[in-house]
Amino acid sequence: METTPPQGRIRRENVERILKAAERVFAEAGFAGATMADIAERAGLPKANLHYYFGTKDDLYRAVLDNILRLWLAPIASFTPDADPSATLSAYVTAKMEASRTRPHASKVFANEILHGGTQVERFLAEDLRSLVDAKAAVIDGWVAAGRMAPVDARQFLFMIWAVTQHYADFDVQIRKVLGRRSLTRQDFATMTAEVLRMVLRAAGLSEVQAAEPQTPAPQAPTPLQPESPPIP
């Protein structure tokens, strides 16, 4: 039985279509090269709809970045003092690799933002992300102190995981050319994920965990953004 008012459902669907289209256009053209007309065409919606939901290109760009950050930050919540290091790192690496497989444009948008100075996310990087990394580094340090994994520089360890897993999205053209692939298949990613897991766990002095094949999460409509919604912190 339909429980959501049609207007709310239509709004969610339109917002999702716009964010998905904008993610791809921003990845391919960069912020400066992307236009609202290009995004509207990709989304299959009138340009007026984009301005209705997001106002300006800047507002839409920040919404895309916000959506990407929610995608990326959710898996790291599993880093807790009582968690098993091997299982936690395995799940985290697998989730990051799956994001690179299913949402490569998201990684490219964020990489472009950082390469151009990160002005749209500067406060987030310096405050929110720094606090999050400090907290999760403390968890890793606790695992090390308890003898549950080999000594590592926790922050550099996290940077290394980010660099390796996002490489498969940001540099997919290079990877495909070197491997002689027209496209990277699900099996390619399964093979690459297994190797990345081995490297990460070996660096941590941990045994491999038998992980299930990653499942593509069901798409979830982003929370509709109201005009008064605050920007990314």
Short mmCIF file of C-alpha atoms in Angstrom, two decimals:
data_model
loop_
_atom_site.label_atom_id
_atom_site.label_comp_id
_atom_site.label_asym_id
_atom_site.label_seq_id
_atom_site.Cartn_x
_atom_site.Cartn_y
_atom_site.Cartn_z
CA MET A 1 0.00 0.00 0.00
CA GLU A 2 1.31 3.45 -0.93
CA THR A 3 2.16 5.33 2.28
CA THR A 4 4.19 8.20 0.85
CA PRO A 5 2.30 11.15 -0.65
CA PRO A 6 2.87 11.32 -4.41
CA GLN A 7 4.46 14.76 -4.10
CA GLY A 8 7.04 13.47 -1.64
CA ARG A 9 7.85 10.44 -3.78
CA ILE A 10 8.21 12.56 -6.91
CA ARG A 11 10.45 15.00 -5.05
CA ARG A 12 12.73 12.20 -3.82
CA GLU A 13 12.93 10.64 -7.26
CA ASN A 14 13.75 13.96 -8.91
CA VAL A 15 16.39 14.83 -6.31
CA GLU A 16 17.97 11.40 -6.76
CA ARG A 17 18.01 11.75 -10.55
CA ILE A 18 19.54 15.21 -10.34
CA LEU A 19 22.25 14.20 -7.86
CA LYS A 20 23.15 11.12 -9.92
CA ALA A 21 23.36 13.14 -13.12
CA ALA A 22 25.29 15.96 -11.46
CA GLU A 23 27.79 13.52 -9.98
CA ARG A 24 28.63 12.22 -13.43
CA VAL A 25 28.74 15.64 -15.14
CA PHE A 26 30.91 17.15 -12.39
CA ALA A 27 33.24 14.14 -12.64
CA GLU A 28 33.57 14.43 -16.40
CA ALA A 29 33.67 18.21 -16.81
CA GLY A 30 34.78 19.50 -13.43
CA PHE A 31 32.91 22.21 -11.57
CA ALA A 32 33.94 24.99 -13.95
CA GLY A 33 33.05 23.04 -17.09
CA ALA A 34 29.72 21.66 -15.86
CA THR A 35 26.53 23.54 -16.63
CA MET A 36 23.05 23.24 -15.22
CA ALA A 37 21.83 22.64 -18.78
CA ASP A 38 24.20 19.65 -19.15
CA ILE A 39 23.05 18.21 -15.82
CA ALA A 40 19.39 18.73 -16.67
CA GLU A 41 19.87 16.94 -19.98
CA ARG A 42 21.65 14.04 -18.27
CA ALA A 43 18.88 13.82 -15.66
CA GLY A 44 16.14 14.02 -18.28
CA LEU A 45 14.48 16.90 -16.45
CA PRO A 46 13.78 20.53 -17.29
CA LYS A 47 16.53 22.91 -16.22
CA ALA A 48 13.96 24.74 -14.12
CA ASN A 49 13.64 21.65 -11.92
CA LEU A 50 17.31 21.85 -10.96
CA HIS A 51 16.95 25.46 -9.87
CA TYR A 52 13.75 24.62 -8.01
CA TYR A 53 15.40 21.90 -5.92
CA PHE A 54 18.93 23.30 -5.57
CA GLY A 55 18.91 26.97 -6.53
CA THR A 56 22.34 27.42 -8.10
CA LYS A 57 25.12 25.28 -9.51
CA ASP A 58 27.13 25.96 -6.36
CA ASP A 59 24.27 24.65 -4.21
CA LEU A 60 23.97 21.53 -6.34
CA TYR A 61 27.72 20.93 -6.26
CA ARG A 62 27.79 21.13 -2.48
CA ALA A 63 24.83 18.74 -2.29
CA VAL A 64 26.73 16.27 -4.49
CA LEU A 65 29.78 16.52 -2.24
CA ASP A 66 27.60 16.07 0.85
CA ASN A 67 26.05 12.96 -0.68
CA ILE A 68 29.51 11.53 -1.48
CA LEU A 69 30.77 12.14 2.04
CA ARG A 70 27.78 10.33 3.55
CA LEU A 71 28.54 7.38 1.28
CA TRP A 72 32.19 7.25 2.29
CA LEU A 73 31.96 7.92 6.00
CA ALA A 74 29.28 5.38 6.89
CA PRO A 75 31.53 2.26 6.74
CA ILE A 76 34.20 3.66 9.08
CA ALA A 77 31.66 3.72 11.93
CA SER A 78 32.49 0.02 12.42
CA PHE A 79 35.91 0.96 13.87
CA THR A 80 35.24 0.50 17.58
CA PRO A 81 37.54 -0.61 20.40
CA ASP A 82 35.78 -3.96 20.86
CA ALA A 83 35.59 -4.80 17.16
CA ASP A 84 37.78 -7.50 15.62
CA PRO A 85 40.56 -5.72 13.67
CA SER A 86 40.76 -8.28 10.87
CA ALA A 87 37.03 -8.43 10.25
CA THR A 88 36.64 -4.66 10.59
CA LEU A 89 39.45 -3.81 8.18
CA SER A 90 38.25 -6.46 5.73
CA ALA A 91 34.72 -5.06 5.74
CA TYR A 92 36.00 -1.50 5.40
CA VAL A 93 38.31 -2.23 2.48
CA THR A 94 35.59 -4.26 0.76
CA ALA A 95 33.08 -1.42 1.18
CA LYS A 96 35.56 1.12 -0.19
CA MET A 97 36.36 -1.06 -3.20
CA GLU A 98 32.65 -1.62 -3.82
CA ALA A 99 32.10 2.13 -3.77
CA SER A 100 34.86 2.52 -6.36
CA ARG A 101 33.16 -0.11 -8.51
CA THR A 102 29.61 1.18 -8.27
CA ARG A 103 30.19 4.93 -7.77
CA PRO A 104 33.43 5.78 -9.61
CA HIS A 105 32.22 9.26 -10.51
CA ALA A 106 31.77 10.08 -6.84
CA SER A 107 35.46 9.48 -6.20
CA LYS A 108 36.43 11.55 -9.23
CA VAL A 109 34.30 14.50 -8.12
CA PHE A 110 35.96 14.49 -4.70
CA ALA A 111 39.44 14.05 -6.19
CA ASN A 112 38.86 17.01 -8.52
CA GLU A 113 37.68 19.10 -5.58
CA ILE A 114 40.83 18.29 -3.60
CA LEU A 115 43.12 18.87 -6.59
CA HIS A 116 41.59 22.33 -6.97
CA GLY A 117 42.25 23.27 -3.37
CA GLY A 118 39.28 21.75 -1.58
CA THR A 119 37.69 25.15 -0.98
CA GLN A 120 34.16 23.73 -0.85
CA VAL A 121 35.08 21.18 1.82
CA GLU A 122 37.91 23.00 3.58
CA ARG A 123 36.09 23.40 6.88
CA PHE A 124 34.87 19.80 6.77
CA LEU A 125 38.40 18.50 6.15
CA ALA A 126 39.99 20.64 8.86
CA GLU A 127 37.35 20.02 11.51
CA ASP A 128 34.92 17.13 11.00
CA LEU A 129 37.18 14.80 9.06
CA ARG A 130 40.16 15.57 11.27
CA SER A 131 38.13 14.74 14.39
CA LEU A 132 36.85 11.53 12.80
CA VAL A 133 40.35 10.43 11.77
CA ASP A 134 41.66 11.25 15.25
CA ALA A 135 38.94 9.08 16.80
CA LYS A 136 39.47 6.13 14.47
CA ALA A 137 43.25 6.41 14.72
CA ALA A 138 42.83 6.13 18.50
CA VAL A 139 40.87 2.90 17.96
CA ILE A 140 43.66 1.50 15.78
CA ASP A 141 46.26 2.59 18.35
CA GLY A 142 44.23 0.74 20.98
CA TRP A 143 44.24 -2.43 18.87
CA VAL A 144 48.02 -2.10 18.52
CA ALA A 145 48.54 -1.47 22.23
CA ALA A 146 46.48 -4.56 23.06
CA GLY A 147 48.61 -6.68 20.71
CA ARG A 148 45.66 -7.28 18.39
CA MET A 149 47.48 -6.02 15.30
CA ALA A 150 50.99 -5.02 14.27
CA PRO A 151 52.25 -1.51 15.02
CA VAL A 152 51.33 1.04 12.34
CA ASP A 153 51.08 4.80 12.11
CA ALA A 154 47.29 4.85 12.31
CA ARG A 155 46.71 7.99 10.28
CA GLN A 156 49.11 6.95 7.52
CA PHE A 157 47.47 3.53 7.52
CA LEU A 158 44.07 5.09 6.86
CA PHE A 159 45.52 7.37 4.18
CA MET A 160 47.03 4.33 2.50
CA ILE A 161 43.69 2.50 2.47
CA TRP A 162 41.96 5.54 0.97
CA ALA A 163 44.64 5.96 -1.68
CA VAL A 164 44.63 2.32 -2.76
CA THR A 165 40.88 1.78 -2.84
CA GLN A 166 40.03 5.07 -4.56
CA HIS A 167 42.77 4.52 -7.14
CA TYR A 168 40.52 2.00 -8.87
CA ALA A 169 37.91 4.72 -9.46
CA ASP A 170 40.13 7.75 -10.07
CA PHE A 171 42.57 5.98 -12.39
CA ASP A 172 40.29 3.42 -13.99
CA VAL A 173 41.42 4.45 -17.49
CA GLN A 174 45.04 3.72 -16.62
CA ILE A 175 44.13 0.39 -15.05
CA ARG A 176 42.01 -0.68 -18.02
CA LYS A 177 44.73 0.23 -20.51
CA VAL A 178 47.43 -1.62 -18.59
CA LEU A 179 45.22 -4.68 -18.13
CA GLY A 180 43.94 -4.55 -21.71
CA ARG A 181 40.29 -4.23 -20.64
CA ARG A 182 37.53 -2.25 -22.28
CA SER A 183 35.85 -2.13 -18.89
CA LEU A 184 36.49 -3.51 -15.42
CA THR A 185 34.10 -6.34 -14.62
CA ARG A 186 32.68 -7.44 -11.30
CA GLN A 187 35.13 -10.34 -11.37
CA ASP A 188 38.02 -7.93 -11.99
CA PHE A 189 36.99 -6.01 -8.89
CA ALA A 190 36.65 -9.22 -6.88
CA THR A 191 40.22 -10.13 -7.82
CA MET A 192 41.55 -6.64 -7.08
CA THR A 193 39.67 -6.45 -3.79
CA ALA A 194 41.15 -9.76 -2.66
CA GLU A 195 44.67 -8.51 -3.41
CA VAL A 196 44.11 -5.16 -1.68
CA LEU A 197 42.76 -7.02 1.35
CA ARG A 198 45.84 -9.21 1.46
CA MET A 199 48.15 -6.18 1.37
CA VAL A 200 46.24 -4.25 4.04
CA LEU A 201 45.96 -7.20 6.41
CA ARG A 202 49.60 -8.17 5.94
CA ALA A 203 50.62 -4.59 6.77
CA ALA A 204 48.59 -4.93 9.96
CA GLY A 205 50.02 -8.36 10.74
CA LEU A 206 46.58 -9.92 10.52
CA SER A 207 45.16 -13.09 9.02
CA GLU A 208 42.73 -12.91 6.15
CA VAL A 209 39.04 -13.24 6.85
CA GLN A 210 36.86 -15.26 4.52
CA ALA A 211 34.64 -12.51 3.22
CA ALA A 212 31.45 -12.94 1.30
CA GLU A 213 31.25 -11.46 -2.18
CA PRO A 214 30.28 -7.81 -1.76
CA GLN A 215 26.69 -7.06 -2.53
CA THR A 216 25.65 -3.93 -4.35
CA PRO A 217 23.55 -1.98 -1.88
CA ALA A 218 20.03 -1.14 -2.92
CA PRO A 219 19.88 2.47 -4.07
CA GLN A 220 18.54 4.80 -1.46
CA ALA A 221 16.97 8.11 -2.26
CA PRO A 222 18.92 10.99 -0.70
CA THR A 223 17.19 13.02 1.94
CA PRO A 224 15.41 15.82 0.10
CA LEU A 225 17.32 19.03 0.64
CA GLN A 226 15.27 21.99 1.77
CA PRO A 227 16.32 25.51 0.74
CA GLU A 228 17.24 26.30 4.33
CA SER A 229 19.41 23.17 4.74
CA PRO A 230 22.87 24.10 6.09
CA PRO A 231 25.89 23.59 3.85
CA ILE A 232 28.51 20.95 4.43
CA PRO A 233 30.17 21.74 7.73
#
